Structures are given as C-alpha cells and as structure tokens.
PDB file of C-alpha atoms in Angstrom:
ATOM      1  CA  MET A 797      38.097  33.353  53.274  1.00  0.00           C
ATOM      2  CA  ILE A 798      37.362  34.567  49.440  1.00  0.00           C
ATOM      3  CA  GLU A 799      34.022  33.316  48.180  1.00  0.00           C
ATOM      4  CA  ILE A 800      32.937  33.279  44.910  1.00  0.00           C
ATOM      5  CA  ARG A 801      29.601  35.360  45.333  1.00  0.00           C
ATOM      6  CA  GLN A 802      32.050  37.925  46.887  1.00  0.00           C
ATOM      7  CA  LEU A 803      34.223  37.685  43.344  1.00  0.00           C
ATOM      8  CA  THR A 804      30.780  38.030  41.200  1.00  0.00           C
ATOM      9  CA  VAL A 805      29.689  41.046  43.135  1.00  0.00           C
ATOM     10  CA  LEU A 806      33.420  42.667  42.827  1.00  0.00           C
ATOM     11  CA  ALA A 807      33.533  41.831  38.756  1.00  0.00           C
ATOM     12  CA  GLU A 808      29.998  43.391  38.124  1.00  0.00           C
ATOM     13  CA  VAL A 809      30.948  46.348  40.054  1.00  0.00           C
ATOM     14  CA  CYS A 810      34.037  46.918  38.151  1.00  0.00           C
ATOM     15  CA  ARG A 811      32.003  46.169  35.118  1.00  0.00           C
ATOM     16  CA  SER A 812      28.735  48.236  35.613  1.00  0.00           C
ATOM     17  CA  GLY A 813      30.370  51.281  37.400  1.00  0.00           C
ATOM     18  CA  SER A 814      28.117  51.320  40.246  1.00  0.00           C
ATOM     19  CA  TYR A 815      26.367  49.475  43.352  1.00  0.00           C
ATOM     20  CA  SER A 816      23.102  50.038  42.168  1.00  0.00           C
ATOM     21  CA  ALA A 817      23.500  48.840  38.375  1.00  0.00           C
ATOM     22  CA  ALA A 818      25.416  45.282  39.844  1.00  0.00           C
ATOM     23  CA  ALA A 819      22.416  44.938  42.242  1.00  0.00           C
ATOM     24  CA  ASP A 820      20.195  44.986  39.247  1.00  0.00           C
ATOM     25  CA  HIS A 821      21.874  43.122  37.039  1.00  0.00           C
ATOM     26  CA  LEU A 822      22.636  40.456  39.501  1.00  0.00           C
ATOM     27  CA  GLY A 823      19.107  40.601  41.180  1.00  0.00           C
ATOM     28  CA  TYR A 824      20.257  41.344  44.542  1.00  0.00           C
ATOM     29  CA  THR A 825      19.438  44.845  46.703  1.00  0.00           C
ATOM     30  CA  GLN A 826      21.962  47.665  46.979  1.00  0.00           C
ATOM     31  CA  PRO A 827      22.531  46.713  50.848  1.00  0.00           C
ATOM     32  CA  ALA A 828      23.584  43.270  49.574  1.00  0.00           C
ATOM     33  CA  ILE A 829      25.999  44.422  47.131  1.00  0.00           C
ATOM     34  CA  SER A 830      27.382  46.935  49.996  1.00  0.00           C
ATOM     35  CA  TYR A 831      27.566  44.135  52.489  1.00  0.00           C
ATOM     36  CA  HIS A 832      29.469  41.432  50.272  1.00  0.00           C
ATOM     37  CA  MET A 833      32.038  43.840  49.076  1.00  0.00           C
ATOM     38  CA  ARG A 834      32.836  44.608  52.712  1.00  0.00           C
ATOM     39  CA  ALA A 835      33.360  41.146  53.447  1.00  0.00           C
ATOM     40  CA  LEU A 836      35.642  40.802  50.567  1.00  0.00           C
ATOM     41  CA  GLU A 837      37.801  43.967  51.726  1.00  0.00           C
ATOM     42  CA  ARG A 838      37.743  41.957  55.089  1.00  0.00           C
ATOM     43  CA  ALA A 839      39.370  38.596  53.540  1.00  0.00           C
ATOM     44  CA  VAL A 840      41.973  40.256  51.429  1.00  0.00           C
ATOM     45  CA  GLY A 841      42.923  43.084  53.751  1.00  0.00           C
ATOM     46  CA  VAL A 842      43.068  45.854  51.684  1.00  0.00           C
ATOM     47  CA  ALA A 843      40.470  48.515  50.690  1.00  0.00           C
ATOM     48  CA  LEU A 844      38.768  47.825  47.224  1.00  0.00           C
ATOM     49  CA  THR A 845      36.489  50.861  46.832  1.00  0.00           C
ATOM     50  CA  VAL A 846      36.741  54.508  47.634  1.00  0.00           C
ATOM     51  CA  LYS A 847      34.137  57.057  48.037  1.00  0.00           C
ATOM     52  CA  ALA A 848      33.484  59.176  45.019  1.00  0.00           C
ATOM     53  CA  GLY A 849      30.634  61.897  45.576  1.00  0.00           C
ATOM     54  CA  ARG A 850      27.263  60.018  46.202  1.00  0.00           C
ATOM     55  CA  GLY A 851      28.619  56.801  44.867  1.00  0.00           C
ATOM     56  CA  VAL A 852      32.148  54.715  44.883  1.00  0.00           C
ATOM     57  CA  ARG A 853      35.024  53.755  42.514  1.00  0.00           C
ATOM     58  CA  LEU A 854      37.401  50.707  43.076  1.00  0.00           C
ATOM     59  CA  THR A 855      41.045  51.357  44.475  1.00  0.00           C
ATOM     60  CA  PRO A 856      43.866  50.035  42.238  1.00  0.00           C
ATOM     61  CA  ALA A 857      43.502  46.895  44.395  1.00  0.00           C
ATOM     62  CA  GLY A 858      39.751  46.585  43.412  1.00  0.00           C
ATOM     63  CA  HIS A 859      40.743  46.944  39.632  1.00  0.00           C
ATOM     64  CA  ARG A 860      43.526  44.440  40.055  1.00  0.00           C
ATOM     65  CA  LEU A 861      41.589  42.191  42.257  1.00  0.00           C
ATOM     66  CA  ALA A 862      38.343  42.438  39.485  1.00  0.00           C
ATOM     67  CA  GLU A 863      40.707  41.299  36.946  1.00  0.00           C
ATOM     68  CA  ARG A 864      41.719  38.258  38.701  1.00  0.00           C
ATOM     69  CA  ALA A 865      38.337  37.501  39.568  1.00  0.00           C
ATOM     70  CA  ARG A 866      36.918  37.735  35.984  1.00  0.00           C
ATOM     71  CA  GLY A 867      39.548  34.856  35.101  1.00  0.00           C
ATOM     72  CA  VAL A 868      38.603  32.750  38.145  1.00  0.00           C
ATOM     73  CA  LEU A 869      34.788  33.149  36.955  1.00  0.00           C
ATOM     74  CA  ALA A 870      35.835  32.269  33.566  1.00  0.00           C
ATOM     75  CA  GLY A 871      37.729  29.505  34.389  1.00  0.00           C
ATOM     76  CA  LEU A 872      34.832  28.252  36.371  1.00  0.00           C
ATOM     77  CA  ARG A 873      32.450  28.696  33.597  1.00  0.00           C
ATOM     78  CA  ASP A 874      34.559  26.448  31.301  1.00  0.00           C
ATOM     79  CA  VAL A 875      34.412  23.675  34.334  1.00  0.00           C
ATOM     80  CA  GLU A 876      30.951  24.167  34.482  1.00  0.00           C
ATOM     81  CA  ASN A 877      30.200  23.555  30.407  1.00  0.00           C
ATOM     82  CA  GLU A 878      32.779  20.973  30.280  1.00  0.00           C
ATOM     83  CA  PHE A 879      31.226  18.531  32.998  1.00  0.00           C
ATOM     84  CA  GLU A 880      27.675  19.384  31.682  1.00  0.00           C
ATOM     85  CA  ALA A 881      28.887  18.114  28.202  1.00  0.00           C
ATOM     86  CA  LEU A 882      30.038  15.150  29.884  1.00  0.00           C
ATOM     87  CA  ALA A 883      26.631  14.609  31.674  1.00  0.00           C
ATOM     88  CA  ALA A 884      25.029  15.189  27.995  1.00  0.00           C
ATOM     89  CA  ARG A 885      27.264  12.456  26.541  1.00  0.00           C
ATOM     90  CA  THR A 886      25.509   9.134  25.523  1.00  0.00           C
ATOM     91  CA  ARG A 887      28.228   6.510  26.310  1.00  0.00           C
ATOM     92  CA  GLY A 888      27.738   2.703  26.616  1.00  0.00           C
ATOM     93  CA  ARG A 889      28.277  -0.761  24.832  1.00  0.00           C
ATOM     94  CA  VAL A 890      25.942  -2.286  22.441  1.00  0.00           C
ATOM     95  CA  ARG A 891      25.597  -6.042  21.482  1.00  0.00           C
ATOM     96  CA  MET A 892      24.476  -5.891  17.922  1.00  0.00           C
ATOM     97  CA  SER A 893      23.618  -9.220  15.974  1.00  0.00           C
ATOM     98  CA  SER A 894      22.969  -8.373  12.490  1.00  0.00           C
ATOM     99  CA  VAL A 895      22.811 -10.023   8.640  1.00  0.00           C
ATOM    100  CA  GLN A 896      25.982  -9.348   6.641  1.00  0.00           C
ATOM    101  CA  SER A 897      24.572  -6.775   4.130  1.00  0.00           C
ATOM    102  CA  VAL A 898      23.563  -4.001   6.958  1.00  0.00           C
ATOM    103  CA  CYS A 899      26.998  -4.294   8.600  1.00  0.00           C
ATOM    104  CA  VAL A 900      28.389  -3.744   5.063  1.00  0.00           C
ATOM    105  CA  ALA A 901      26.214  -1.290   3.566  1.00  0.00           C
ATOM    106  CA  VAL A 902      24.692   0.364   6.389  1.00  0.00           C
ATOM    107  CA  LEU A 903      26.135   0.420   9.991  1.00  0.00           C
ATOM    108  CA  PRO A 904      29.433   2.121   8.796  1.00  0.00           C
ATOM    109  CA  SER A 905      27.326   5.137   8.208  1.00  0.00           C
ATOM    110  CA  ALA A 906      25.610   4.721  11.432  1.00  0.00           C
ATOM    111  CA  LEU A 907      28.856   4.648  13.008  1.00  0.00           C
ATOM    112  CA  ALA A 908      30.478   7.810  11.587  1.00  0.00           C
ATOM    113  CA  ARG A 909      27.256   9.512  12.293  1.00  0.00           C
ATOM    114  CA  LEU A 910      27.905   8.666  16.026  1.00  0.00           C
ATOM    115  CA  GLY A 911      31.225   9.512  15.911  1.00  0.00           C
ATOM    116  CA  ALA A 912      30.819  12.678  14.383  1.00  0.00           C
ATOM    117  CA  SER A 913      28.443  13.857  17.504  1.00  0.00           C
ATOM    118  CA  ARG A 914      29.009  13.802  21.187  1.00  0.00           C
ATOM    119  CA  ILE A 915      27.888   9.978  21.618  1.00  0.00           C
ATOM    120  CA  GLU A 916      30.319   7.241  22.212  1.00  0.00           C
ATOM    121  CA  VAL A 917      28.898   3.893  21.535  1.00  0.00           C
ATOM    122  CA  GLU A 918      30.862   0.761  21.593  1.00  0.00           C
ATOM    123  CA  VAL A 919      29.576  -1.726  19.259  1.00  0.00           C
ATOM    124  CA  GLU A 920      30.291  -5.174  19.469  1.00  0.00           C
ATOM    125  CA  LEU A 921      29.147  -6.568  16.333  1.00  0.00           C
ATOM    126  CA  GLY A 922      28.057 -10.140  15.246  1.00  0.00           C
ATOM    127  CA  GLN A 923      27.137 -11.197  11.321  1.00  0.00           C
ATOM    128  CA  THR A 924      24.739 -13.918  11.573  1.00  0.00           C
ATOM    129  CA  THR A 925      21.586 -14.726   9.559  1.00  0.00           C
ATOM    130  CA  SER A 926      18.278 -13.291  10.687  1.00  0.00           C
ATOM    131  CA  HIS A 927      17.164 -16.954  12.344  1.00  0.00           C
ATOM    132  CA  ASP A 928      20.327 -16.779  14.743  1.00  0.00           C
ATOM    133  CA  ALA A 929      19.538 -12.963  15.307  1.00  0.00           C
ATOM    134  CA  TYR A 930      16.084 -13.889  16.581  1.00  0.00           C
ATOM    135  CA  ARG A 931      17.608 -16.541  18.786  1.00  0.00           C
ATOM    136  CA  LEU A 932      20.522 -14.575  20.254  1.00  0.00           C
ATOM    137  CA  LEU A 933      17.983 -11.689  20.979  1.00  0.00           C
ATOM    138  CA  ASP A 934      15.634 -14.249  22.407  1.00  0.00           C
ATOM    139  CA  ALA A 935      18.381 -15.786  24.973  1.00  0.00           C
ATOM    140  CA  GLY A 936      19.238 -12.429  25.750  1.00  0.00           C
ATOM    141  CA  GLU A 937      23.114 -12.491  24.241  1.00  0.00           C
ATOM    142  CA  THR A 938      22.421  -9.369  21.873  1.00  0.00           C
ATOM    143  CA  ASP A 939      20.522  -5.941  22.699  1.00  0.00           C
ATOM    144  CA  LEU A 940      19.859  -5.004  18.843  1.00  0.00           C
ATOM    145  CA  ALA A 941      19.129  -7.754  16.162  1.00  0.00           C
ATOM    146  CA  ILE A 942      18.988  -6.617  12.589  1.00  0.00           C
ATOM    147  CA  VAL A 943      16.890  -9.268  10.727  1.00  0.00           C
ATOM    148  CA  ALA A 944      15.698  -9.355   7.031  1.00  0.00           C
ATOM    149  CA  ASP A 945      12.550 -11.116   6.424  1.00  0.00           C
ATOM    150  CA  ASP A 946      12.609 -12.634   3.099  1.00  0.00           C
ATOM    151  CA  GLU A 947       9.201 -14.402   3.174  1.00  0.00           C
ATOM    152  CA  PRO A 948       6.139 -12.474   4.226  1.00  0.00           C
ATOM    153  CA  GLY A 949       4.827 -13.082   7.609  1.00  0.00           C
ATOM    154  CA  GLU A 950       7.878 -15.015   8.758  1.00  0.00           C
ATOM    155  CA  ALA A 951       7.466 -15.525  12.686  1.00  0.00           C
ATOM    156  CA  GLU A 952       9.150 -13.907  15.616  1.00  0.00           C
ATOM    157  CA  PRO A 953      10.475 -16.743  18.155  1.00  0.00           C
ATOM    158  CA  ALA A 954       8.436 -17.038  21.147  1.00  0.00           C
ATOM    159  CA  GLY A 955       9.245 -15.230  24.470  1.00  0.00           C
ATOM    160  CA  ALA A 956       9.116 -12.102  25.696  1.00  0.00           C
ATOM    161  CA  PRO A 957       7.483  -9.480  23.203  1.00  0.00           C
ATOM    162  CA  LEU A 958       9.867  -7.443  21.029  1.00  0.00           C
ATOM    163  CA  ARG A 959       9.823  -3.917  19.869  1.00  0.00           C
ATOM    164  CA  ARG A 960       9.853  -4.130  15.826  1.00  0.00           C
ATOM    165  CA  VAL A 961      11.664  -0.790  14.150  1.00  0.00           C
ATOM    166  CA  PRO A 962      11.504  -0.896  10.312  1.00  0.00           C
ATOM    167  CA  LEU A 963      14.497   0.312   8.449  1.00  0.00           C
ATOM    168  CA  LEU A 964      14.540  -0.116   4.912  1.00  0.00           C
ATOM    169  CA  VAL A 965      12.713  -2.505   2.203  1.00  0.00           C
ATOM    170  CA  ASP A 966      15.507  -4.327   0.124  1.00  0.00           C
ATOM    171  CA  ARG A 967      14.892  -5.353  -3.496  1.00  0.00           C
ATOM    172  CA  ARG A 968      16.454  -8.163  -5.346  1.00  0.00           C
ATOM    173  CA  HIS A 969      18.522  -7.392  -8.421  1.00  0.00           C
ATOM    174  CA  VAL A 970      19.959  -9.217 -11.596  1.00  0.00           C
ATOM    175  CA  LEU A 971      23.666  -8.282 -12.062  1.00  0.00           C
ATOM    176  CA  LEU A 972      24.441  -7.949 -15.746  1.00  0.00           C
ATOM    177  CA  PRO A 973      27.905  -7.339 -17.040  1.00  0.00           C
ATOM    178  CA  ARG A 974      27.885  -4.092 -18.864  1.00  0.00           C
ATOM    179  CA  GLY A 975      26.602  -4.342 -22.251  1.00  0.00           C
ATOM    180  CA  HIS A 976      24.875  -7.473 -21.767  1.00  0.00           C
ATOM    181  CA  ALA A 977      21.622  -7.681 -24.226  1.00  0.00           C
ATOM    182  CA  LEU A 978      19.261  -7.564 -21.419  1.00  0.00           C
ATOM    183  CA  ALA A 979      21.083  -4.296 -20.078  1.00  0.00           C
ATOM    184  CA  GLY A 980      18.361  -2.412 -22.211  1.00  0.00           C
ATOM    185  CA  ARG A 981      15.394  -3.280 -19.880  1.00  0.00           C
ATOM    186  CA  ARG A 982      14.533  -1.221 -16.771  1.00  0.00           C
ATOM    187  CA  SER A 983      13.627  -4.572 -15.241  1.00  0.00           C
ATOM    188  CA  LEU A 984      13.732  -8.597 -15.538  1.00  0.00           C
ATOM    189  CA  ARG A 985      11.688 -11.380 -14.468  1.00  0.00           C
ATOM    190  CA  LEU A 986      13.210 -15.024 -13.964  1.00  0.00           C
ATOM    191  CA  ALA A 987      12.052 -16.364 -17.022  1.00  0.00           C
ATOM    192  CA  ASP A 988      13.815 -13.841 -19.130  1.00  0.00           C
ATOM    193  CA  LEU A 989      17.117 -15.291 -17.685  1.00  0.00           C
ATOM    194  CA  ALA A 990      16.694 -19.035 -18.758  1.00  0.00           C
ATOM    195  CA  ARG A 991      19.452 -19.035 -20.967  1.00  0.00           C
ATOM    196  CA  GLU A 992      22.038 -17.230 -18.811  1.00  0.00           C
ATOM    197  CA  ARG A 993      24.984 -18.785 -16.990  1.00  0.00           C
ATOM    198  CA  TRP A 994      24.855 -18.306 -12.973  1.00  0.00           C
ATOM    199  CA  ILE A 995      27.032 -17.043 -10.135  1.00  0.00           C
ATOM    200  CA  LEU A 996      25.135 -18.875  -7.171  1.00  0.00           C
ATOM    201  CA  GLU A 997      25.294 -18.946  -3.272  1.00  0.00           C
ATOM    202  CA  ARG A 998      25.467 -22.355  -1.726  1.00  0.00           C
ATOM    203  CA  ASP A 999      22.129 -21.436  -0.066  1.00  0.00           C
ATOM    204  CA  ARG A1000      20.377 -21.495  -3.240  1.00  0.00           C
ATOM    205  CA  GLU A1001      17.267 -23.730  -2.782  1.00  0.00           C
ATOM    206  CA  ARG A1002      14.507 -21.114  -2.851  1.00  0.00           C
ATOM    207  CA  LEU A1003      16.463 -19.779  -6.206  1.00  0.00           C
ATOM    208  CA  LEU A1004      16.150 -22.967  -7.841  1.00  0.00           C
ATOM    209  CA  ARG A1005      12.321 -23.620  -6.429  1.00  0.00           C
ATOM    210  CA  ARG A1006      11.436 -20.501  -7.940  1.00  0.00           C
ATOM    211  CA  CYS A1007      13.365 -21.123 -11.432  1.00  0.00           C
ATOM    212  CA  ALA A1008      11.351 -24.282 -11.533  1.00  0.00           C
ATOM    213  CA  GLU A1009       8.406 -22.523 -11.138  1.00  0.00           C
ATOM    214  CA  ALA A1010       9.648 -20.448 -14.223  1.00  0.00           C
ATOM    215  CA  GLY A1011      10.044 -23.195 -16.508  1.00  0.00           C
ATOM    216  CA  PHE A1012      14.027 -23.962 -16.079  1.00  0.00           C
ATOM    217  CA  GLU A1013      17.136 -25.027 -14.311  1.00  0.00           C
ATOM    218  CA  PRO A1014      19.932 -22.474 -13.930  1.00  0.00           C
ATOM    219  CA  ARG A1015      23.351 -23.553 -15.522  1.00  0.00           C
ATOM    220  CA  VAL A1016      25.608 -22.869 -12.620  1.00  0.00           C
ATOM    221  CA  VAL A1017      29.139 -21.961 -13.548  1.00  0.00           C
ATOM    222  CA  THR A1018      30.419 -20.596  -9.940  1.00  0.00           C
ATOM    223  CA  THR A1019      29.477 -20.920  -6.596  1.00  0.00           C
ATOM    224  CA  THR A1020      30.355 -18.185  -3.727  1.00  0.00           C
ATOM    225  CA  ASP A1021      29.030 -16.601  -0.930  1.00  0.00           C
ATOM    226  CA  ASP A1022      31.383 -13.347  -1.142  1.00  0.00           C
ATOM    227  CA  GLN A1023      29.709 -10.482  -2.457  1.00  0.00           C
ATOM    228  CA  ALA A1024      33.094  -9.154  -3.765  1.00  0.00           C
ATOM    229  CA  THR A1025      33.839 -12.079  -5.710  1.00  0.00           C
ATOM    230  CA  THR A1026      30.760 -12.036  -7.239  1.00  0.00           C
ATOM    231  CA  LEU A1027      30.873  -8.533  -8.578  1.00  0.00           C
ATOM    232  CA  GLY A1028      33.864  -9.059  -9.751  1.00  0.00           C
ATOM    233  CA  LEU A1029      32.698 -12.276 -11.989  1.00  0.00           C
ATOM    234  CA  VAL A1030      29.986 -10.682 -13.299  1.00  0.00           C
ATOM    235  CA  GLY A1031      32.084  -8.168 -14.139  1.00  0.00           C
ATOM    236  CA  ASP A1032      34.411 -10.038 -15.957  1.00  0.00           C
ATOM    237  CA  GLY A1033      31.573 -11.550 -17.858  1.00  0.00           C
ATOM    238  CA  VAL A1034      31.938 -15.010 -16.173  1.00  0.00           C
ATOM    239  CA  GLY A1035      27.932 -15.020 -15.616  1.00  0.00           C
ATOM    240  CA  ILE A1036      24.919 -12.904 -13.672  1.00  0.00           C
ATOM    241  CA  ALA A1037      24.391 -13.465 -10.218  1.00  0.00           C
ATOM    242  CA  LEU A1038      21.386 -12.134  -8.123  1.00  0.00           C
ATOM    243  CA  MET A1039      22.252  -9.806  -5.072  1.00  0.00           C
ATOM    244  CA  ASP A1040      19.852  -7.397  -2.855  1.00  0.00           C
ATOM    245  CA  GLY A1041      19.738  -3.948  -2.945  1.00  0.00           C
ATOM    246  CA  LEU A1042      21.851  -3.333  -0.051  1.00  0.00           C
ATOM    247  CA  GLY A1043      24.978  -5.311  -1.420  1.00  0.00           C
ATOM    248  CA  LEU A1044      25.485  -3.237  -4.411  1.00  0.00           C
ATOM    249  CA  LEU A1045      25.696   0.448  -1.956  1.00  0.00           C
ATOM    250  CA  PRO A1046      29.122  -0.073  -0.863  1.00  0.00           C
ATOM    251  CA  ARG A1047      31.018  -0.989  -3.467  1.00  0.00           C
ATOM    252  CA  PRO A1048      29.062  -0.442  -7.182  1.00  0.00           C
ATOM    253  CA  ASP A1049      31.311  -1.959 -10.006  1.00  0.00           C
ATOM    254  CA  PRO A1050      31.031   0.120 -13.413  1.00  0.00           C
ATOM    255  CA  ARG A1051      31.388  -2.885 -14.852  1.00  0.00           C
ATOM    256  CA  VAL A1052      28.217  -4.238 -13.683  1.00  0.00           C
ATOM    257  CA  GLU A1053      24.614  -3.508 -14.345  1.00  0.00           C
ATOM    258  CA  PRO A1054      22.063  -4.124 -11.768  1.00  0.00           C
ATOM    259  CA  ARG A1055      18.313  -4.462 -12.673  1.00  0.00           C
ATOM    260  CA  PRO A1056      15.454  -5.072 -10.338  1.00  0.00           C
ATOM    261  CA  LEU A1057      13.779  -8.514 -10.465  1.00  0.00           C
ATOM    262  CA  ASP A1058      10.147  -8.038 -10.301  1.00  0.00           C
ATOM    263  CA  ASP A1059       8.979 -11.699  -9.528  1.00  0.00           C
ATOM    264  CA  TRP A1060      11.039 -11.750  -6.211  1.00  0.00           C
ATOM    265  CA  PRO A1061       9.422 -10.498  -2.719  1.00  0.00           C
ATOM    266  CA  ARG A1062      10.800  -7.807  -1.428  1.00  0.00           C
ATOM    267  CA  ARG A1063      12.793  -8.169   1.716  1.00  0.00           C
ATOM    268  CA  HIS A1064      11.886  -6.053   4.950  1.00  0.00           C
ATOM    269  CA  VAL A1065      14.868  -5.103   7.337  1.00  0.00           C
ATOM    270  CA  HIS A1066      14.000  -4.317  10.745  1.00  0.00           C
ATOM    271  CA  ALA A1067      15.919  -3.835  13.844  1.00  0.00           C
ATOM    272  CA  LEU A1068      14.389  -5.940  16.988  1.00  0.00           C
ATOM    273  CA  LEU A1069      14.856  -5.341  20.846  1.00  0.00           C
ATOM    274  CA  ARG A1070      13.091  -5.569  23.881  1.00  0.00           C
ATOM    275  CA  PRO A1071      10.969  -2.519  24.821  1.00  0.00           C
ATOM    276  CA  GLU A1072      13.146  -2.163  28.218  1.00  0.00           C
ATOM    277  CA  THR A1073      16.284  -2.209  25.995  1.00  0.00           C
ATOM    278  CA  ALA A1074      15.121   0.947  23.644  1.00  0.00           C
ATOM    279  CA  ARG A1075      15.283   3.083  26.928  1.00  0.00           C
ATOM    280  CA  VAL A1076      18.896   2.252  27.379  1.00  0.00           C
ATOM    281  CA  PRO A1077      20.944   5.522  26.024  1.00  0.00           C
ATOM    282  CA  ALA A1078      23.250   4.091  23.858  1.00  0.00           C
ATOM    283  CA  VAL A1079      21.143   1.556  22.258  1.00  0.00           C
ATOM    284  CA  ALA A1080      18.834   4.182  21.575  1.00  0.00           C
ATOM    285  CA  ALA A1081      21.185   6.212  20.080  1.00  0.00           C
ATOM    286  CA  LEU A1082      22.757   3.645  17.985  1.00  0.00           C
ATOM    287  CA  LEU A1083      19.240   2.935  16.475  1.00  0.00           C
ATOM    288  CA  GLU A1084      18.168   6.548  15.619  1.00  0.00           C
ATOM    289  CA  ALA A1085      21.674   6.273  13.622  1.00  0.00           C
ATOM    290  CA  LEU A1086      20.491   3.294  11.804  1.00  0.00           C
ATOM    291  CA  ARG A1087      17.231   5.014  10.694  1.00  0.00           C
ATOM    292  CA  ALA A1088      18.788   8.174   9.493  1.00  0.00           C
ATOM    293  CA  VAL A1089      21.375   6.048   7.288  1.00  0.00           C
ATOM    294  CA  ALA A1090      18.326   4.101   5.958  1.00  0.00           C
ATOM    295  CA  VAL A1091      16.510   7.379   5.010  1.00  0.00           C
ATOM    296  CA  GLU A1092      19.708   8.406   3.166  1.00  0.00           C
ATOM    297  CA  GLN A1093      19.707   5.418   1.526  1.00  0.00           C
ATOM    298  CA  SER A1094      16.139   5.500   0.232  1.00  0.00           C
ATOM    299  CA  GLY A1095      17.382   6.744  -3.037  1.00  0.00           C
ATOM    300  CA  GLY A1096      19.626   4.333  -3.725  1.00  0.00           C
ATOM    301  CA  ALA A1097      19.044   0.495  -4.646  1.00  0.00           C
ATOM    302  CA  SER A1098      16.846  -0.036  -1.310  1.00  0.00           C
ATOM    303  CA  GLU A1099      13.862   1.877  -0.094  1.00  0.00           C
ATOM    304  CA  ALA A1100      13.510   3.273   3.381  1.00  0.00           C
ATOM    305  CA  ALA A1101      10.800   2.233   5.436  1.00  0.00           C
ATOM    306  CA  THR A1102       8.362   4.092   7.304  1.00  0.00           C
ATOM    307  CA  ALA A1103       8.146   3.805  11.099  1.00  0.00           C
TER     308      ALA A1103
END
C-alpha cells in the first residue's frame, strides 16, 4: 500500500535532485529517505531510481509517479485548507431585539459586513421598544438587545447582571422644509418652534411636556409614526417634525434640512447581553460588526460611543 509519506519523499527527491537534499528539506536522515524510497518501490512493483555515480536518479516510472504524487499532495493540501477554513468560520443564529432606528440605520450595514467576511450568522430580528427589549432579555427570549436610553439613569431590569456595550450617542433633530426661515441656523431650541405647524408621533407626552416648559403648545397638523412618511410630509412643506439622528441616515431627503435640537437630552444607544452570551462566537461577531458600523457613522447625524 502506498503511503502519503512515501509520496512526499518521492516528490521532494524529484524536486531537489538528491536524497541528501530531500533529507535536509524534509528534516529526515538520508537513511530514512532511502528506506521510504525502497518501501515505495516495493508497493508499486517497479524501480523508481537507478544509481548515477555516487547518487541516484529517477527512472521514467519514478518521474511519472512523482508527477502523480505532486497532484495527490496538492489535492490533500486543498482539502486541508478547505476544512481549516470551515472550522474557522463563525456560524450560528442570534436572536436580536432592537429599537426601530437601529434596525433601519445600523443593522443592514452590519449584516453586509458579516456577509463579506467568512462569518455566517443568521439573525432572527424583532423590532421593539427599549422597555420591551429589556424585558425580553431578562426573560431569556432574546440573545442581544439594542436599547436607547432616552432619560439619564434609566434603570435596567432586575435579574442577572448584564453586559452593556456602548454603540453610539444619538441627537434629536428638528426637520425643516428646505428654504425654511430657521434653516439658516446651525441648531435650534424648542422655544424657536412655537409658531410652527407640527407633524408628531402618537407617543408625544414627553414632547408636549417640554413644549409646555418652553411656553407653548404645538399646533399639530398630522400624526404618524412612520419615518418615511414624516420625511415626505416635511419635504412637501406640511409642517416640521422631530427625529433622532439615526432616522436620517438611511434615507436622506434633499427637500428636508435637519438641525440639532439643543435643549433635548442626547440618546445613548447600547447593546445589552448576558456575560455568558458574549462568549458565543456568532453573537460576538454580530456585536463587533454593529460596533464597527457605529464608528463609521460617527461622522453622520449620530456620534459613535466609546467603550
């Protein structure tokens, strides 16, 4: 029976031209090279070498077998490389719960980054509020939660300790139609918007409270929770609106001019997960991709957070 080691020796003898050179390259002794060559000749039943002066040279059969040996050895290397790559791949399924703006503005680029690598991660995605994402994580119904803390010091749910990974800091923006009288300012405050017509979300209690503190009640002309609809309405001059910076990244509208709202707390976007979950390769790969995209977007409407 032909052994791989014998074919390796024959291919090296053919390449280097002598037993001694083959022994040096393979780290064998010269008697070991001679032993393997004799064993190979017995296995194939033909002479592979003949004496040539103080050395040997390959016979035509030896050259033919050496050529076949190189093909066999190359094929084995290809198999080894393929399965080493398969073993190195990160695969898995990750349950992720996230606020809508991250799903729209960050996750697609993160998944594209993973797809361009040798990492195969299936993401089971649920869009949810920060409160529900906390609950799902605490109940063990999600692996990775992306939350946005709108109020400083917002409490995490009771239960097992969680690992908090900062992703980015998001600013609230005022959306103005192009050419609006206030578009010449670099930033705005709520009091500057007292005379405007407003496009509001259904969840508006916090805004109404802050407007009252600023001395006015907003005149509402349209109510919608859909960001694309909001951008379209503002672009058509129906009214002004507020939107987090992440909402501006995936679908910029040239008819809309966003300006930062100075007297609104910045929103801190974090990834939350259990410490043991962070060691799962698929989860770690997805989290790293999310962080990388957050850094890339730091020059946009949002700011990357530092760990």
